[in-house]
């Protein structure tokens, strides 16, 4: 009989594989009703993670994968890396994690260090790695090693890409704003990373499509400016704003505080959505509506890609994952 996988469990439970992974890893981000439904299927199928997935050291590892992370402290990335490492362990592959920062010289140094260990694969976790310098470093240090970029495109013969649907996620947020009667949305971004630029593109497209707004306000944080100050500036310059999409949950939390301090009622006067979810969004008062954290989905997709590569099976060079919009109290 074929061994049951989390993909089989997900199909039976009517959820995504990443949700099953979250339940197995006791993530607090899963709704209690969903957790119970998944647990019921797990118990009914008598599904148990193997020793490697549990991390008890009972199963030997025959492969090595390097995982590059720009900042291990990031709540958005760490959950995905944890999921990736656990999934690789299920396949008997141990992981070596490098906390590289965003500097290309340090990234190159990490790749050279990894190359000395002769890894079977490398995963670059984050859109920050979608640069020509990093592409050349991978080509130079690990020319024959399967390399997966989560959050961007890696144009190499040995490259695979897991793309996050930021554009589609932003469009879904604007569509939700429109359904709530909000006609003047704005976007607040902390920077201009590849992911944020895609978010902006999707936001502007959806504002035109759903609200006939050809030039919606886009507020980029200025030097030494926090999200609260940026929100206050936005409301001064565009007082008609009745909905704000923030590029991550930390910005949304600070912006929400600023709106409340200004006496704005949320969501009655101004609706708020964060483009990236974490426990921070659920702990705010009111709780912030957010796009689900795609890091879990990216981690699962990267593991699935490497599983196929290790097995010598054909797999797509590009995969796209999409975020679920988690509605809470700010919409």
PDB file of C-alpha atoms in Angstrom:
ATOM      1  CA  UNK A   1       0.000   0.000   0.000  1.00  0.00           C
ATOM      2  CA  UNK A   2       1.233   3.477  -0.881  1.00  0.00           C
ATOM      3  CA  UNK A   3       2.468   5.439   2.129  1.00  0.00           C
ATOM      4  CA  UNK A   4       0.126   8.301   3.038  1.00  0.00           C
ATOM      5  CA  UNK A   5       1.645  11.777   2.595  1.00  0.00           C
ATOM      6  CA  UNK A   6       0.571  15.204   3.804  1.00  0.00           C
ATOM      7  CA  UNK A   7      -0.710  15.874   0.285  1.00  0.00           C
ATOM      8  CA  UNK A   8      -3.109  12.929   0.647  1.00  0.00           C
ATOM      9  CA  UNK A   9      -4.162  14.150   4.101  1.00  0.00           C
ATOM     10  CA  UNK A  10      -4.733  17.655   2.734  1.00  0.00           C
ATOM     11  CA  UNK A  11      -7.001  16.325  -0.019  1.00  0.00           C
ATOM     12  CA  UNK A  12      -9.068  14.299   2.445  1.00  0.00           C
ATOM     13  CA  UNK A  13      -9.370  17.217   4.891  1.00  0.00           C
ATOM     14  CA  UNK A  14     -10.149  19.788   2.210  1.00  0.00           C
ATOM     15  CA  UNK A  15      -7.216  22.030   3.151  1.00  0.00           C
ATOM     16  CA  UNK A  16      -3.829  22.930   1.707  1.00  0.00           C
ATOM     17  CA  UNK A  17      -0.709  20.804   2.385  1.00  0.00           C
ATOM     18  CA  UNK A  18       0.780  23.774   4.257  1.00  0.00           C
ATOM     19  CA  UNK A  19      -2.185  23.728   6.663  1.00  0.00           C
ATOM     20  CA  UNK A  20      -1.549  20.040   7.385  1.00  0.00           C
ATOM     21  CA  UNK A  21       2.111  20.869   7.989  1.00  0.00           C
ATOM     22  CA  UNK A  22       1.122  23.649  10.387  1.00  0.00           C
ATOM     23  CA  UNK A  23      -1.105  21.271  12.338  1.00  0.00           C
ATOM     24  CA  UNK A  24       1.670  18.671  12.539  1.00  0.00           C
ATOM     25  CA  UNK A  25       4.052  21.345  13.807  1.00  0.00           C
ATOM     26  CA  UNK A  26       1.504  22.810  16.263  1.00  0.00           C
ATOM     27  CA  UNK A  27       1.476  26.229  14.609  1.00  0.00           C
ATOM     28  CA  UNK A  28      -0.835  28.691  16.443  1.00  0.00           C
ATOM     29  CA  UNK A  29      -1.963  30.241  13.131  1.00  0.00           C
ATOM     30  CA  UNK A  30      -4.478  27.456  12.325  1.00  0.00           C
ATOM     31  CA  UNK A  31      -8.126  27.987  13.291  1.00  0.00           C
ATOM     32  CA  UNK A  32      -9.343  25.569  15.959  1.00  0.00           C
ATOM     33  CA  UNK A  33     -12.117  24.179  13.733  1.00  0.00           C
ATOM     34  CA  UNK A  34      -9.637  23.553  10.917  1.00  0.00           C
ATOM     35  CA  UNK A  35      -7.126  21.998  13.329  1.00  0.00           C
ATOM     36  CA  UNK A  36      -9.757  19.593  14.642  1.00  0.00           C
ATOM     37  CA  UNK A  37     -10.829  18.592  11.117  1.00  0.00           C
ATOM     38  CA  UNK A  38      -7.237  17.880  10.082  1.00  0.00           C
ATOM     39  CA  UNK A  39      -6.539  16.002  13.313  1.00  0.00           C
ATOM     40  CA  UNK A  40      -9.613  13.859  12.706  1.00  0.00           C
ATOM     41  CA  UNK A  41      -8.297  12.860   9.283  1.00  0.00           C
ATOM     42  CA  UNK A  42      -4.787  12.273  10.662  1.00  0.00           C
ATOM     43  CA  UNK A  43      -6.158  10.024  13.397  1.00  0.00           C
ATOM     44  CA  UNK A  44      -8.494   8.235  10.978  1.00  0.00           C
ATOM     45  CA  UNK A  45      -5.612   7.459   8.617  1.00  0.00           C
ATOM     46  CA  UNK A  46      -3.261   6.667  11.515  1.00  0.00           C
ATOM     47  CA  UNK A  47      -0.790   9.085   9.989  1.00  0.00           C
ATOM     48  CA  UNK A  48       2.419   9.655  11.932  1.00  0.00           C
ATOM     49  CA  UNK A  49       5.438  11.752  10.808  1.00  0.00           C
ATOM     50  CA  UNK A  50       8.500   9.562  10.487  1.00  0.00           C
ATOM     51  CA  UNK A  51      11.445   9.843  12.843  1.00  0.00           C
ATOM     52  CA  UNK A  52      13.292  12.296  10.637  1.00  0.00           C
ATOM     53  CA  UNK A  53      10.302  14.612  10.440  1.00  0.00           C
ATOM     54  CA  UNK A  54       9.911  14.502  14.219  1.00  0.00           C
ATOM     55  CA  UNK A  55      13.551  15.442  14.544  1.00  0.00           C
ATOM     56  CA  UNK A  56      14.387  12.742  17.109  1.00  0.00           C
ATOM     57  CA  UNK A  57      17.508  11.660  15.268  1.00  0.00           C
ATOM     58  CA  UNK A  58      16.414   8.067  14.770  1.00  0.00           C
ATOM     59  CA  UNK A  59      16.545   8.149  10.974  1.00  0.00           C
ATOM     60  CA  UNK A  60      19.815   8.531   9.092  1.00  0.00           C
ATOM     61  CA  UNK A  61      20.320  11.352   6.592  1.00  0.00           C
ATOM     62  CA  UNK A  62      21.951  10.611   3.258  1.00  0.00           C
ATOM     63  CA  UNK A  63      21.722  14.052   1.632  1.00  0.00           C
ATOM     64  CA  UNK A  64      22.618  17.611   2.540  1.00  0.00           C
ATOM     65  CA  UNK A  65      20.748  20.758   1.537  1.00  0.00           C
ATOM     66  CA  UNK A  66      21.912  24.293   2.184  1.00  0.00           C
ATOM     67  CA  UNK A  67      19.258  26.864   3.113  1.00  0.00           C
ATOM     68  CA  UNK A  68      20.126  30.543   2.770  1.00  0.00           C
ATOM     69  CA  UNK A  69      18.024  33.011   4.766  1.00  0.00           C
ATOM     70  CA  UNK A  70      18.473  36.815   4.761  1.00  0.00           C
ATOM     71  CA  UNK A  71      17.386  37.147   8.415  1.00  0.00           C
ATOM     72  CA  UNK A  72      16.512  34.175  10.623  1.00  0.00           C
ATOM     73  CA  UNK A  73      14.733  36.529  13.035  1.00  0.00           C
ATOM     74  CA  UNK A  74      11.988  37.255  10.507  1.00  0.00           C
ATOM     75  CA  UNK A  75       8.691  35.743  11.625  1.00  0.00           C
ATOM     76  CA  UNK A  76       7.582  35.540   7.995  1.00  0.00           C
ATOM     77  CA  UNK A  77      10.608  33.505   6.881  1.00  0.00           C
ATOM     78  CA  UNK A  78      11.370  31.363   9.926  1.00  0.00           C
ATOM     79  CA  UNK A  79       8.115  29.390   9.746  1.00  0.00           C
ATOM     80  CA  UNK A  80       8.733  28.556   6.098  1.00  0.00           C
ATOM     81  CA  UNK A  81      12.322  27.508   6.734  1.00  0.00           C
ATOM     82  CA  UNK A  82      11.186  25.325   9.624  1.00  0.00           C
ATOM     83  CA  UNK A  83       8.587  23.688   7.366  1.00  0.00           C
ATOM     84  CA  UNK A  84      11.160  23.205   4.577  1.00  0.00           C
ATOM     85  CA  UNK A  85      13.712  21.656   6.935  1.00  0.00           C
ATOM     86  CA  UNK A  86      11.133  19.245   8.373  1.00  0.00           C
ATOM     87  CA  UNK A  87       9.945  18.187   4.928  1.00  0.00           C
ATOM     88  CA  UNK A  88      13.514  17.609   3.744  1.00  0.00           C
ATOM     89  CA  UNK A  89      14.166  15.572   6.881  1.00  0.00           C
ATOM     90  CA  UNK A  90      11.211  13.343   5.968  1.00  0.00           C
ATOM     91  CA  UNK A  91      13.162  12.438   2.837  1.00  0.00           C
ATOM     92  CA  UNK A  92      16.378  11.738   4.719  1.00  0.00           C
ATOM     93  CA  UNK A  93      17.987  15.069   3.852  1.00  0.00           C
ATOM     94  CA  UNK A  94      19.624  17.130   6.582  1.00  0.00           C
ATOM     95  CA  UNK A  95      19.909  20.912   6.281  1.00  0.00           C
ATOM     96  CA  UNK A  96      22.589  23.510   6.850  1.00  0.00           C
ATOM     97  CA  UNK A  97      21.143  27.008   7.408  1.00  0.00           C
ATOM     98  CA  UNK A  98      23.086  30.186   6.597  1.00  0.00           C
ATOM     99  CA  UNK A  99      21.982  33.548   8.009  1.00  0.00           C
ATOM    100  CA  UNK A 100      23.368  35.650   5.150  1.00  0.00           C
ATOM    101  CA  UNK A 101      21.989  39.158   5.571  1.00  0.00           C
ATOM    102  CA  UNK A 102      21.220  41.155   2.433  1.00  0.00           C
ATOM    103  CA  UNK A 103      24.787  42.067   1.431  1.00  0.00           C
ATOM    104  CA  UNK A 104      25.795  40.297  -1.784  1.00  0.00           C
ATOM    105  CA  UNK A 105      29.377  39.813  -0.601  1.00  0.00           C
ATOM    106  CA  UNK A 106      28.183  37.958   2.492  1.00  0.00           C
ATOM    107  CA  UNK A 107      25.765  35.921   0.382  1.00  0.00           C
ATOM    108  CA  UNK A 108      28.625  34.965  -1.933  1.00  0.00           C
ATOM    109  CA  UNK A 109      30.767  34.043   1.080  1.00  0.00           C
ATOM    110  CA  UNK A 110      27.963  31.810   2.401  1.00  0.00           C
ATOM    111  CA  UNK A 111      27.634  30.086  -0.972  1.00  0.00           C
ATOM    112  CA  UNK A 112      31.380  29.421  -1.079  1.00  0.00           C
ATOM    113  CA  UNK A 113      31.253  27.985   2.437  1.00  0.00           C
ATOM    114  CA  UNK A 114      28.317  25.793   1.465  1.00  0.00           C
ATOM    115  CA  UNK A 115      30.117  24.587  -1.672  1.00  0.00           C
ATOM    116  CA  UNK A 116      32.904  23.155   0.513  1.00  0.00           C
ATOM    117  CA  UNK A 117      30.336  20.765   1.995  1.00  0.00           C
ATOM    118  CA  UNK A 118      29.351  19.532  -1.498  1.00  0.00           C
ATOM    119  CA  UNK A 119      25.590  19.845  -0.909  1.00  0.00           C
ATOM    120  CA  UNK A 120      22.972  17.955  -2.887  1.00  0.00           C
ATOM    121  CA  UNK A 121      20.781  21.072  -3.142  1.00  0.00           C
ATOM    122  CA  UNK A 122      20.522  24.703  -2.109  1.00  0.00           C
ATOM    123  CA  UNK A 123      17.417  26.760  -1.328  1.00  0.00           C
ATOM    124  CA  UNK A 124      17.568  30.559  -1.282  1.00  0.00           C
ATOM    125  CA  UNK A 125      14.634  31.667   0.848  1.00  0.00           C
ATOM    126  CA  UNK A 126      13.503  35.193   0.036  1.00  0.00           C
ATOM    127  CA  UNK A 127      13.004  37.663  -2.839  1.00  0.00           C
ATOM    128  CA  UNK A 128      16.150  39.487  -1.692  1.00  0.00           C
ATOM    129  CA  UNK A 129      18.145  36.824  -3.538  1.00  0.00           C
ATOM    130  CA  UNK A 130      16.683  37.741  -6.922  1.00  0.00           C
ATOM    131  CA  UNK A 131      19.679  39.772  -8.076  1.00  0.00           C
ATOM    132  CA  UNK A 132      22.199  39.315 -10.862  1.00  0.00           C
ATOM    133  CA  UNK A 133      25.037  39.167  -8.340  1.00  0.00           C
ATOM    134  CA  UNK A 134      23.453  36.277  -6.454  1.00  0.00           C
ATOM    135  CA  UNK A 135      22.616  34.479  -9.703  1.00  0.00           C
ATOM    136  CA  UNK A 136      26.252  34.679 -10.781  1.00  0.00           C
ATOM    137  CA  UNK A 137      27.436  33.529  -7.351  1.00  0.00           C
ATOM    138  CA  UNK A 138      25.215  30.434  -7.509  1.00  0.00           C
ATOM    139  CA  UNK A 139      26.409  29.716 -11.059  1.00  0.00           C
ATOM    140  CA  UNK A 140      30.035  30.040  -9.955  1.00  0.00           C
ATOM    141  CA  UNK A 141      29.932  28.186  -6.627  1.00  0.00           C
ATOM    142  CA  UNK A 142      27.299  25.515  -7.294  1.00  0.00           C
ATOM    143  CA  UNK A 143      26.994  25.136 -11.074  1.00  0.00           C
ATOM    144  CA  UNK A 144      25.693  21.544 -10.997  1.00  0.00           C
ATOM    145  CA  UNK A 145      23.712  21.687  -7.748  1.00  0.00           C
ATOM    146  CA  UNK A 146      19.904  21.972  -7.901  1.00  0.00           C
ATOM    147  CA  UNK A 147      19.098  25.480  -6.652  1.00  0.00           C
ATOM    148  CA  UNK A 148      15.619  26.689  -5.662  1.00  0.00           C
ATOM    149  CA  UNK A 149      14.761  30.367  -5.184  1.00  0.00           C
ATOM    150  CA  UNK A 150      11.680  30.997  -3.043  1.00  0.00           C
ATOM    151  CA  UNK A 151      10.087  34.338  -3.845  1.00  0.00           C
ATOM    152  CA  UNK A 152      11.722  35.021  -7.182  1.00  0.00           C
ATOM    153  CA  UNK A 153      13.054  33.663 -10.461  1.00  0.00           C
ATOM    154  CA  UNK A 154      16.433  31.947 -10.780  1.00  0.00           C
ATOM    155  CA  UNK A 155      17.449  31.842 -14.439  1.00  0.00           C
ATOM    156  CA  UNK A 156      20.012  29.029 -14.419  1.00  0.00           C
ATOM    157  CA  UNK A 157      20.203  25.574 -15.982  1.00  0.00           C
ATOM    158  CA  UNK A 158      20.187  24.141 -12.468  1.00  0.00           C
ATOM    159  CA  UNK A 159      17.687  26.721 -11.184  1.00  0.00           C
ATOM    160  CA  UNK A 160      14.112  26.288  -9.970  1.00  0.00           C
ATOM    161  CA  UNK A 161      11.723  29.021  -8.852  1.00  0.00           C
ATOM    162  CA  UNK A 162       8.870  29.164  -6.352  1.00  0.00           C
ATOM    163  CA  UNK A 163       6.955  32.363  -7.026  1.00  0.00           C
ATOM    164  CA  UNK A 164       4.605  34.024  -4.549  1.00  0.00           C
ATOM    165  CA  UNK A 165       1.475  35.495  -6.101  1.00  0.00           C
ATOM    166  CA  UNK A 166       1.855  38.985  -4.607  1.00  0.00           C
ATOM    167  CA  UNK A 167       0.015  40.578  -7.523  1.00  0.00           C
ATOM    168  CA  UNK A 168      -2.978  38.274  -7.128  1.00  0.00           C
ATOM    169  CA  UNK A 169      -2.938  38.725  -3.353  1.00  0.00           C
ATOM    170  CA  UNK A 170      -3.010  42.508  -3.656  1.00  0.00           C
ATOM    171  CA  UNK A 171      -5.850  42.296  -6.163  1.00  0.00           C
ATOM    172  CA  UNK A 172      -7.826  40.157  -3.726  1.00  0.00           C
ATOM    173  CA  UNK A 173      -7.326  42.767  -1.006  1.00  0.00           C
ATOM    174  CA  UNK A 174      -8.615  45.565  -3.232  1.00  0.00           C
ATOM    175  CA  UNK A 175     -11.575  43.429  -4.263  1.00  0.00           C
ATOM    176  CA  UNK A 176     -12.411  42.920  -0.578  1.00  0.00           C
ATOM    177  CA  UNK A 177     -12.147  46.673   0.018  1.00  0.00           C
ATOM    178  CA  UNK A 178     -14.558  47.258  -2.862  1.00  0.00           C
ATOM    179  CA  UNK A 179     -17.031  44.719  -1.478  1.00  0.00           C
ATOM    180  CA  UNK A 180     -17.023  46.668   1.799  1.00  0.00           C
ATOM    181  CA  UNK A 181     -17.911  49.900   0.020  1.00  0.00           C
ATOM    182  CA  UNK A 182     -14.408  51.374   0.187  1.00  0.00           C
ATOM    183  CA  UNK A 183     -13.727  53.492  -2.909  1.00  0.00           C
ATOM    184  CA  UNK A 184     -10.397  55.197  -2.132  1.00  0.00           C
ATOM    185  CA  UNK A 185      -7.722  52.643  -1.177  1.00  0.00           C
ATOM    186  CA  UNK A 186      -4.057  53.429  -0.590  1.00  0.00           C
ATOM    187  CA  UNK A 187      -0.907  51.314  -0.351  1.00  0.00           C
ATOM    188  CA  UNK A 188       1.825  51.816   2.267  1.00  0.00           C
ATOM    189  CA  UNK A 189       5.170  50.103   1.542  1.00  0.00           C
ATOM    190  CA  UNK A 190       8.266  49.833   3.697  1.00  0.00           C
ATOM    191  CA  UNK A 191      10.616  49.589   0.712  1.00  0.00           C
ATOM    192  CA  UNK A 192      10.893  48.580  -2.911  1.00  0.00           C
ATOM    193  CA  UNK A 193      11.867  44.927  -2.786  1.00  0.00           C
ATOM    194  CA  UNK A 194      10.883  42.740  -5.763  1.00  0.00           C
ATOM    195  CA  UNK A 195       7.965  41.387  -3.720  1.00  0.00           C
ATOM    196  CA  UNK A 196       6.747  44.882  -2.794  1.00  0.00           C
ATOM    197  CA  UNK A 197       6.971  46.066  -6.385  1.00  0.00           C
ATOM    198  CA  UNK A 198       4.809  43.122  -7.475  1.00  0.00           C
ATOM    199  CA  UNK A 199       2.400  43.968  -4.667  1.00  0.00           C
ATOM    200  CA  UNK A 200       2.226  47.535  -5.942  1.00  0.00           C
ATOM    201  CA  UNK A 201       1.606  46.363  -9.494  1.00  0.00           C
ATOM    202  CA  UNK A 202      -1.293  44.147  -8.417  1.00  0.00           C
ATOM    203  CA  UNK A 203      -2.728  46.873  -6.179  1.00  0.00           C
ATOM    204  CA  UNK A 204      -2.737  49.509  -8.922  1.00  0.00           C
ATOM    205  CA  UNK A 205      -4.209  47.101 -11.466  1.00  0.00           C
ATOM    206  CA  UNK A 206      -7.022  46.078  -9.102  1.00  0.00           C
ATOM    207  CA  UNK A 207      -7.775  49.675  -8.083  1.00  0.00           C
ATOM    208  CA  UNK A 208      -8.348  50.499 -11.737  1.00  0.00           C
ATOM    209  CA  UNK A 209     -10.328  47.337 -12.450  1.00  0.00           C
ATOM    210  CA  UNK A 210     -12.603  47.250  -9.413  1.00  0.00           C
ATOM    211  CA  UNK A 211     -12.806  50.921  -8.402  1.00  0.00           C
ATOM    212  CA  UNK A 212     -11.927  52.808 -11.600  1.00  0.00           C
ATOM    213  CA  UNK A 213      -9.081  54.529  -9.739  1.00  0.00           C
ATOM    214  CA  UNK A 214      -6.210  55.010 -12.246  1.00  0.00           C
ATOM    215  CA  UNK A 215      -3.716  56.509  -9.775  1.00  0.00           C
ATOM    216  CA  UNK A 216      -4.345  55.263  -6.226  1.00  0.00           C
ATOM    217  CA  UNK A 217      -2.037  56.729  -3.551  1.00  0.00           C
ATOM    218  CA  UNK A 218       1.128  54.724  -2.908  1.00  0.00           C
ATOM    219  CA  UNK A 219       3.033  55.839   0.185  1.00  0.00           C
ATOM    220  CA  UNK A 220       6.662  54.733   0.502  1.00  0.00           C
ATOM    221  CA  UNK A 221       8.267  55.163   3.914  1.00  0.00           C
ATOM    222  CA  UNK A 222      10.818  57.957   3.876  1.00  0.00           C
ATOM    223  CA  UNK A 223      14.180  57.875   5.673  1.00  0.00           C
ATOM    224  CA  UNK A 224      13.803  57.700   9.462  1.00  0.00           C
ATOM    225  CA  UNK A 225      10.015  57.567   9.051  1.00  0.00           C
ATOM    226  CA  UNK A 226       7.923  54.911  10.733  1.00  0.00           C
ATOM    227  CA  UNK A 227       4.659  53.432   9.518  1.00  0.00           C
ATOM    228  CA  UNK A 228       2.708  55.567  11.971  1.00  0.00           C
ATOM    229  CA  UNK A 229       4.217  58.783  10.608  1.00  0.00           C
ATOM    230  CA  UNK A 230       3.720  57.578   7.041  1.00  0.00           C
ATOM    231  CA  UNK A 231       0.063  56.845   7.770  1.00  0.00           C
ATOM    232  CA  UNK A 232      -0.444  60.309   9.259  1.00  0.00           C
ATOM    233  CA  UNK A 233       1.203  61.851   6.179  1.00  0.00           C
ATOM    234  CA  UNK A 234      -0.991  59.770   3.894  1.00  0.00           C
ATOM    235  CA  UNK A 235      -4.167  60.911   5.641  1.00  0.00           C
ATOM    236  CA  UNK A 236      -3.092  64.561   5.479  1.00  0.00           C
ATOM    237  CA  UNK A 237      -2.303  64.384   1.780  1.00  0.00           C
ATOM    238  CA  UNK A 238      -5.240  62.113   0.873  1.00  0.00           C
ATOM    239  CA  UNK A 239      -7.986  62.658   3.475  1.00  0.00           C
ATOM    240  CA  UNK A 240     -10.478  60.754   1.303  1.00  0.00           C
ATOM    241  CA  UNK A 241      -8.599  57.484   1.948  1.00  0.00           C
ATOM    242  CA  UNK A 242     -10.978  54.882   3.377  1.00  0.00           C
ATOM    243  CA  UNK A 243      -8.861  51.713   3.041  1.00  0.00           C
ATOM    244  CA  UNK A 244      -5.131  51.014   3.453  1.00  0.00           C
ATOM    245  CA  UNK A 245      -3.107  47.982   2.369  1.00  0.00           C
ATOM    246  CA  UNK A 246       0.230  47.687   4.204  1.00  0.00           C
ATOM    247  CA  UNK A 247       3.067  45.628   2.748  1.00  0.00           C
ATOM    248  CA  UNK A 248       3.530  43.664   5.986  1.00  0.00           C
ATOM    249  CA  UNK A 249       1.925  43.118   9.376  1.00  0.00           C
ATOM    250  CA  UNK A 250       4.389  45.205  11.407  1.00  0.00           C
ATOM    251  CA  UNK A 251       3.654  48.254   9.252  1.00  0.00           C
ATOM    252  CA  UNK A 252      -0.070  47.536   9.523  1.00  0.00           C
ATOM    253  CA  UNK A 253       0.102  47.340  13.326  1.00  0.00           C
ATOM    254  CA  UNK A 254       1.878  50.702  13.563  1.00  0.00           C
ATOM    255  CA  UNK A 255      -0.450  52.242  10.988  1.00  0.00           C
ATOM    256  CA  UNK A 256      -3.511  50.930  12.810  1.00  0.00           C
ATOM    257  CA  UNK A 257      -2.284  52.532  16.028  1.00  0.00           C
ATOM    258  CA  UNK A 258      -1.816  55.845  14.219  1.00  0.00           C
ATOM    259  CA  UNK A 259      -5.325  55.715  12.745  1.00  0.00           C
ATOM    260  CA  UNK A 260      -6.856  55.042  16.154  1.00  0.00           C
ATOM    261  CA  UNK A 261      -4.816  57.869  17.695  1.00  0.00           C
ATOM    262  CA  UNK A 262      -6.195  60.181  14.985  1.00  0.00           C
ATOM    263  CA  UNK A 263      -9.704  59.235  16.043  1.00  0.00           C
ATOM    264  CA  UNK A 264     -10.433  57.224  12.896  1.00  0.00           C
ATOM    265  CA  UNK A 265     -12.785  54.305  13.399  1.00  0.00           C
ATOM    266  CA  UNK A 266     -11.522  51.019  11.971  1.00  0.00           C
ATOM    267  CA  UNK A 267     -13.005  49.556   9.826  1.00  0.00           C
ATOM    268  CA  UNK A 268     -16.015  51.887   9.673  1.00  0.00           C
ATOM    269  CA  UNK A 269     -14.022  54.887   8.420  1.00  0.00           C
ATOM    270  CA  UNK A 270     -10.785  53.231   7.303  1.00  0.00           C
ATOM    271  CA  UNK A 271     -10.338  49.521   6.580  1.00  0.00           C
ATOM    272  CA  UNK A 272      -6.890  47.945   7.035  1.00  0.00           C
ATOM    273  CA  UNK A 273      -5.240  44.855   5.534  1.00  0.00           C
ATOM    274  CA  UNK A 274      -1.687  43.549   6.011  1.00  0.00           C
ATOM    275  CA  UNK A 275      -0.100  41.878   2.985  1.00  0.00           C
ATOM    276  CA  UNK A 276       1.725  39.379   5.205  1.00  0.00           C
ATOM    277  CA  UNK A 277       0.298  37.603   8.230  1.00  0.00           C
ATOM    278  CA  UNK A 278       1.944  36.640  11.523  1.00  0.00           C
ATOM    279  CA  UNK A 279       0.827  36.318  15.168  1.00  0.00           C
ATOM    280  CA  UNK A 280       1.304  40.098  15.421  1.00  0.00           C
ATOM    281  CA  UNK A 281      -1.742  40.721  13.209  1.00  0.00           C
ATOM    282  CA  UNK A 282      -3.973  38.476  15.308  1.00  0.00           C
ATOM    283  CA  UNK A 283      -2.808  40.062  18.580  1.00  0.00           C
ATOM    284  CA  UNK A 284      -3.675  43.638  17.596  1.00  0.00           C
ATOM    285  CA  UNK A 285      -6.903  45.275  18.758  1.00  0.00           C
ATOM    286  CA  UNK A 286      -8.821  45.200  16.485  1.00  0.00           C
ATOM    287  CA  UNK A 287      -7.368  42.077  14.894  1.00  0.00           C
ATOM    288  CA  UNK A 288      -5.901  42.817  11.468  1.00  0.00           C
ATOM    289  CA  UNK A 289      -7.175  41.182   8.296  1.00  0.00           C
ATOM    290  CA  UNK A 290      -4.142  39.791   6.458  1.00  0.00           C
ATOM    291  CA  UNK A 291      -2.900  37.733   3.554  1.00  0.00           C
ATOM    292  CA  UNK A 292      -1.711  34.383   4.838  1.00  0.00           C
ATOM    293  CA  UNK A 293       2.020  33.916   5.231  1.00  0.00           C
ATOM    294  CA  UNK A 294       3.246  32.323   1.999  1.00  0.00           C
ATOM    295  CA  UNK A 295       6.477  31.129   3.599  1.00  0.00           C
ATOM    296  CA  UNK A 296       4.872  27.803   4.570  1.00  0.00           C
ATOM    297  CA  UNK A 297       3.585  27.265   1.035  1.00  0.00           C
ATOM    298  CA  UNK A 298       6.971  28.219  -0.414  1.00  0.00           C
ATOM    299  CA  UNK A 299       8.769  25.844   1.928  1.00  0.00           C
ATOM    300  CA  UNK A 300       6.482  22.977   0.952  1.00  0.00           C
ATOM    301  CA  UNK A 301       6.817  23.764  -2.751  1.00  0.00           C
ATOM    302  CA  UNK A 302      10.614  23.899  -2.516  1.00  0.00           C
ATOM    303  CA  UNK A 303      10.691  20.556  -0.695  1.00  0.00           C
ATOM    304  CA  UNK A 304       8.364  19.038  -3.268  1.00  0.00           C
ATOM    305  CA  UNK A 305      10.583  20.292  -6.096  1.00  0.00           C
ATOM    306  CA  UNK A 306      13.719  18.808  -4.535  1.00  0.00           C
ATOM    307  CA  UNK A 307      11.916  15.554  -3.799  1.00  0.00           C
ATOM    308  CA  UNK A 308      11.180  15.203  -7.513  1.00  0.00           C
ATOM    309  CA  UNK A 309      14.722  16.211  -8.494  1.00  0.00           C
ATOM    310  CA  UNK A 310      16.262  13.683  -6.095  1.00  0.00           C
ATOM    311  CA  UNK A 311      13.983  10.977  -7.503  1.00  0.00           C
ATOM    312  CA  UNK A 312      14.993  11.827 -11.066  1.00  0.00           C
ATOM    313  CA  UNK A 313      11.439  12.838 -11.952  1.00  0.00           C
ATOM    314  CA  UNK A 314      10.370  15.674 -14.228  1.00  0.00           C
ATOM    315  CA  UNK A 315       9.298  18.790 -12.343  1.00  0.00           C
ATOM    316  CA  UNK A 316       8.339  22.297 -13.369  1.00  0.00           C
ATOM    317  CA  UNK A 317      11.068  24.924 -13.323  1.00  0.00           C
ATOM    318  CA  UNK A 318       8.575  27.424 -11.926  1.00  0.00           C
ATOM    319  CA  UNK A 319       5.842  27.006  -9.361  1.00  0.00           C
ATOM    320  CA  UNK A 320       3.348  29.615  -8.167  1.00  0.00           C
ATOM    321  CA  UNK A 321       1.800  29.671  -4.685  1.00  0.00           C
ATOM    322  CA  UNK A 322      -1.079  31.864  -3.579  1.00  0.00           C
ATOM    323  CA  UNK A 323      -2.022  33.339  -0.215  1.00  0.00           C
ATOM    324  CA  UNK A 324      -5.350  32.933   1.545  1.00  0.00           C
ATOM    325  CA  UNK A 325      -6.984  36.172   2.712  1.00  0.00           C
ATOM    326  CA  UNK A 326      -7.670  35.818   6.442  1.00  0.00           C
ATOM    327  CA  UNK A 327     -10.542  38.132   7.364  1.00  0.00           C
ATOM    328  CA  UNK A 328     -10.502  39.519  10.884  1.00  0.00           C
ATOM    329  CA  UNK A 329     -11.797  42.744  12.438  1.00  0.00           C
ATOM    330  CA  UNK A 330     -10.240  45.552  10.367  1.00  0.00           C
ATOM    331  CA  UNK A 331     -12.378  44.970   7.270  1.00  0.00           C
TER     332      UNK A 331
END
